Tab-separated table of N, CA and C in Angstrom:
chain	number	residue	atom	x	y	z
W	1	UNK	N	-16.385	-0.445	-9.688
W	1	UNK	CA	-15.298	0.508	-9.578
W	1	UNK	C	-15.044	1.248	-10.889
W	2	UNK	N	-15.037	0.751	-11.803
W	2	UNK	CA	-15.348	1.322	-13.380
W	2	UNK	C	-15.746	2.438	-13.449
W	3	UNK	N	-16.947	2.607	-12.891
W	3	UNK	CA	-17.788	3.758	-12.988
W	3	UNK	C	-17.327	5.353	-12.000
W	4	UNK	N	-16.554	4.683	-11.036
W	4	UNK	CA	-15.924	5.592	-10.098
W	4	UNK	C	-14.605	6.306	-10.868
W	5	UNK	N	-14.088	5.268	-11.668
W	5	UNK	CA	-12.971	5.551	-11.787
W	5	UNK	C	-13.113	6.279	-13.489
W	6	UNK	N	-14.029	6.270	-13.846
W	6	UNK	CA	-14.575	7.303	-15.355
W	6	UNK	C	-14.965	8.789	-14.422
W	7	UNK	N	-15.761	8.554	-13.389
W	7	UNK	CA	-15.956	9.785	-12.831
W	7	UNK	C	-14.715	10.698	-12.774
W	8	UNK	N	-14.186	9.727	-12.049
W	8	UNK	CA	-12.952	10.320	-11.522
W	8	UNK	C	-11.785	10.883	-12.420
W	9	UNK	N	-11.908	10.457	-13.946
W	9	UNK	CA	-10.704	11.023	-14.835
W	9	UNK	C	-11.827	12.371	-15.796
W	10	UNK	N	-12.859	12.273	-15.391
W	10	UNK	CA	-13.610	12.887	-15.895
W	10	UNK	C	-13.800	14.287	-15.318
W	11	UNK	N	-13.358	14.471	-13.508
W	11	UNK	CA	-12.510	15.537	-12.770
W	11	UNK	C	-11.376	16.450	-13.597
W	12	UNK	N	-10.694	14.806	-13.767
W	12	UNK	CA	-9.109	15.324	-13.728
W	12	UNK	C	-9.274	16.010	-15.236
W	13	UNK	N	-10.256	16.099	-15.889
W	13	UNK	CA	-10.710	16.303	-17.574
W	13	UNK	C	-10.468	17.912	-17.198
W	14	UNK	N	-11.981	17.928	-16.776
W	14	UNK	CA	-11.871	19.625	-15.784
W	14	UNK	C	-10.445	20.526	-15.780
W	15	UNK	N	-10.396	19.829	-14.997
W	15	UNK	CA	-9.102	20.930	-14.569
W	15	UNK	C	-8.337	20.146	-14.937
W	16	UNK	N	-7.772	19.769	-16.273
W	16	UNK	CA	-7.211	19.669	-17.175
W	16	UNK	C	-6.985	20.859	-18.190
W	17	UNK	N	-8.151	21.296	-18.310
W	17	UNK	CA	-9.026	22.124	-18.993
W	17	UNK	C	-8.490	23.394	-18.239
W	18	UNK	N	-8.840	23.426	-17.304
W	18	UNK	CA	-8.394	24.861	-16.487
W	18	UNK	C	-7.095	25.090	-16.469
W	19	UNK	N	-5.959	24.428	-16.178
W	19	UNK	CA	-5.126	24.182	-16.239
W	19	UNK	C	-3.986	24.453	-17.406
W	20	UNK	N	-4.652	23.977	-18.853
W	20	UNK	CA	-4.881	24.522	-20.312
W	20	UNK	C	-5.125	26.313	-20.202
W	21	UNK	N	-5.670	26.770	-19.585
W	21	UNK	CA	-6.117	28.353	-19.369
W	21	UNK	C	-5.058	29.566	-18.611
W	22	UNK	N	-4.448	28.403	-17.658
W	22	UNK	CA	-2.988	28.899	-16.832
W	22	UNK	C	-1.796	29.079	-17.580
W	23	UNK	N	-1.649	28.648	-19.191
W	23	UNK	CA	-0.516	28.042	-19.728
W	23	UNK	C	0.211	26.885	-19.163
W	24	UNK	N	-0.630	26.006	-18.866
W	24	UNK	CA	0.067	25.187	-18.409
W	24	UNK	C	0.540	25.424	-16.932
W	25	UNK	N	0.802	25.997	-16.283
W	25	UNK	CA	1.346	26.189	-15.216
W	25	UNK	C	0.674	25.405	-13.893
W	26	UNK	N	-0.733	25.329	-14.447
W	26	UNK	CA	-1.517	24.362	-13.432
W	26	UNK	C	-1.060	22.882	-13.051
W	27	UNK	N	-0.208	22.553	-14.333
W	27	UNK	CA	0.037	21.150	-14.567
W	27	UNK	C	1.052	20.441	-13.207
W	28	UNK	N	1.378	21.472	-12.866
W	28	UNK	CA	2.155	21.678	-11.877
W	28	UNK	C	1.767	20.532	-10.563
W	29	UNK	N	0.665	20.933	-10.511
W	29	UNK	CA	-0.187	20.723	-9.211
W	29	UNK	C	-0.739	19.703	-9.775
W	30	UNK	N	-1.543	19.448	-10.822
W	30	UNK	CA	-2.123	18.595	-11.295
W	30	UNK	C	-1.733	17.305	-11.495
W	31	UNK	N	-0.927	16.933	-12.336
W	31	UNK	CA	0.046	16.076	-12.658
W	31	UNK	C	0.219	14.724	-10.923
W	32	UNK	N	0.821	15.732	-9.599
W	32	UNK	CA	0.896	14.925	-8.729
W	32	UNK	C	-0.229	14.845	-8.096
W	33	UNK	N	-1.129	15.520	-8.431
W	33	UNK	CA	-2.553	15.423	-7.423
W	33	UNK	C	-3.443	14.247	-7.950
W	34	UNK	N	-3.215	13.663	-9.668
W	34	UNK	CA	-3.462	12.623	-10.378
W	34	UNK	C	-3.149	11.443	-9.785
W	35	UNK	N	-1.527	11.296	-9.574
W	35	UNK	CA	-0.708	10.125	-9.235
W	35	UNK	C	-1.265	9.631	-7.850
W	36	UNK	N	-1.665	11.065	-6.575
W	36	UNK	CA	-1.718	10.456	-5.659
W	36	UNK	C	-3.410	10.215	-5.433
W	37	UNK	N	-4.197	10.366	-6.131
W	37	UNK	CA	-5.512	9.878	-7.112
W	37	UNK	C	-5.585	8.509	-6.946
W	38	UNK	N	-4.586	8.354	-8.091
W	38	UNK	CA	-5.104	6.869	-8.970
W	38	UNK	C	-4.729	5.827	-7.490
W	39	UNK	N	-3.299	6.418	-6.572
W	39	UNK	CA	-2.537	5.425	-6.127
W	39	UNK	C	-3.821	5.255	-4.630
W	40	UNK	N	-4.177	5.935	-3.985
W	40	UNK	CA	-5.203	5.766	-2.751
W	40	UNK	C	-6.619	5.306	-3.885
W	41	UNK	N	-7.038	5.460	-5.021
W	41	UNK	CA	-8.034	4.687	-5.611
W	41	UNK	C	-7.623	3.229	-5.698
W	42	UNK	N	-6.560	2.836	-6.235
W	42	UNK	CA	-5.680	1.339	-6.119
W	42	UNK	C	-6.405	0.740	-4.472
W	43	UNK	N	-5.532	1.476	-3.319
W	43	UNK	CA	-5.303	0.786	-1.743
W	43	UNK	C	-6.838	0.993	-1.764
W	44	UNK	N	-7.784	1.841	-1.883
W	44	UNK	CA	-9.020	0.981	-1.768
W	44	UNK	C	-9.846	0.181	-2.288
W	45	UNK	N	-9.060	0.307	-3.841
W	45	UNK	CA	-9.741	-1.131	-4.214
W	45	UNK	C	-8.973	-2.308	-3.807
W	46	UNK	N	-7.630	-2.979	-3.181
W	46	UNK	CA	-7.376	-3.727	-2.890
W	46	UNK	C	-7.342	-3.678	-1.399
W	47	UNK	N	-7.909	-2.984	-0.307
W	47	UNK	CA	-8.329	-2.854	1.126
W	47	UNK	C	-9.422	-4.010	0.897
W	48	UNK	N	-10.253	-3.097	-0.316
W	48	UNK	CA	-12.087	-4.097	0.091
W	48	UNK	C	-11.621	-5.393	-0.970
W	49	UNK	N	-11.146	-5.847	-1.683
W	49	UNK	CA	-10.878	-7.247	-1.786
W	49	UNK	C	-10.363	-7.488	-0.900
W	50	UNK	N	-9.764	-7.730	-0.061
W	50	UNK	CA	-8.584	-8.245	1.036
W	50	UNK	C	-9.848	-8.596	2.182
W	51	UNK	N	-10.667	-7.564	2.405
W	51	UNK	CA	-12.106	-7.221	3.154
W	51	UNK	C	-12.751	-8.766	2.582
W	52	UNK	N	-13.194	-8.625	1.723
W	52	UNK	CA	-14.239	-9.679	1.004
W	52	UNK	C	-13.759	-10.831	1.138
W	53	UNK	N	-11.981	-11.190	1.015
W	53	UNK	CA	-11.434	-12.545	0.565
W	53	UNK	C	-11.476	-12.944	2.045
W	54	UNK	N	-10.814	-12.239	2.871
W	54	UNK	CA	-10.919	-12.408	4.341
W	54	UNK	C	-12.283	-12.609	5.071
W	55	UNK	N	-13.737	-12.474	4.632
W	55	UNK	CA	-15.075	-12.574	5.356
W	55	UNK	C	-15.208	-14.186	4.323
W	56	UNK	N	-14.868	-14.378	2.981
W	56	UNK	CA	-14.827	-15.533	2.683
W	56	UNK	C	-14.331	-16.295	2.897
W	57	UNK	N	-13.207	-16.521	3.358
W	57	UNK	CA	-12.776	-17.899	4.173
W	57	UNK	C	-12.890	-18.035	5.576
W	58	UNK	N	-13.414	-17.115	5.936
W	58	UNK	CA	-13.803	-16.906	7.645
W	58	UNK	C	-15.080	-17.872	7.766
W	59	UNK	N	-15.497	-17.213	6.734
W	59	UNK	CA	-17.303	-18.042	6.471
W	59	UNK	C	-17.021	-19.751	6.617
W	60	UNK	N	-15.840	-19.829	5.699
W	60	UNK	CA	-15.860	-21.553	5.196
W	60	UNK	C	-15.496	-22.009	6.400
W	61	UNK	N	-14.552	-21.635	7.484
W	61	UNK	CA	-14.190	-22.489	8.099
W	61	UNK	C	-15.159	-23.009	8.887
């Protein structure tokens, strides 16, 4: 997930950048388009643990 998640601020770098070119005004948009980013990157990294922990004790029983 590391690697997804360098990609992924490495976007938000971008049009960071563009954003910088608007006076700022991009930040607008940006700023919450980040938050709701990071927060659905979170629910799928804790969907597929929940996934994994749940096929592992299924296994044991």
């Amino acid at each position: 997930y590391k690697m997804k998640l360098f990609y992924m601020w490495l976007r938000f770098l971008g049009l960071a950048l563009l954003c910088v070119l608007t006076a700022g005004i991009g930040f607008l948009w940006l700023v919450p388009f980040v938050h709701v980013c990071m927060g659905r990157f979170y629910e799928d990294i804790l969907e597929n643990t929940q996934t994994a922990t749940n096929h592992t004790t299924s296994e044991m029983e």
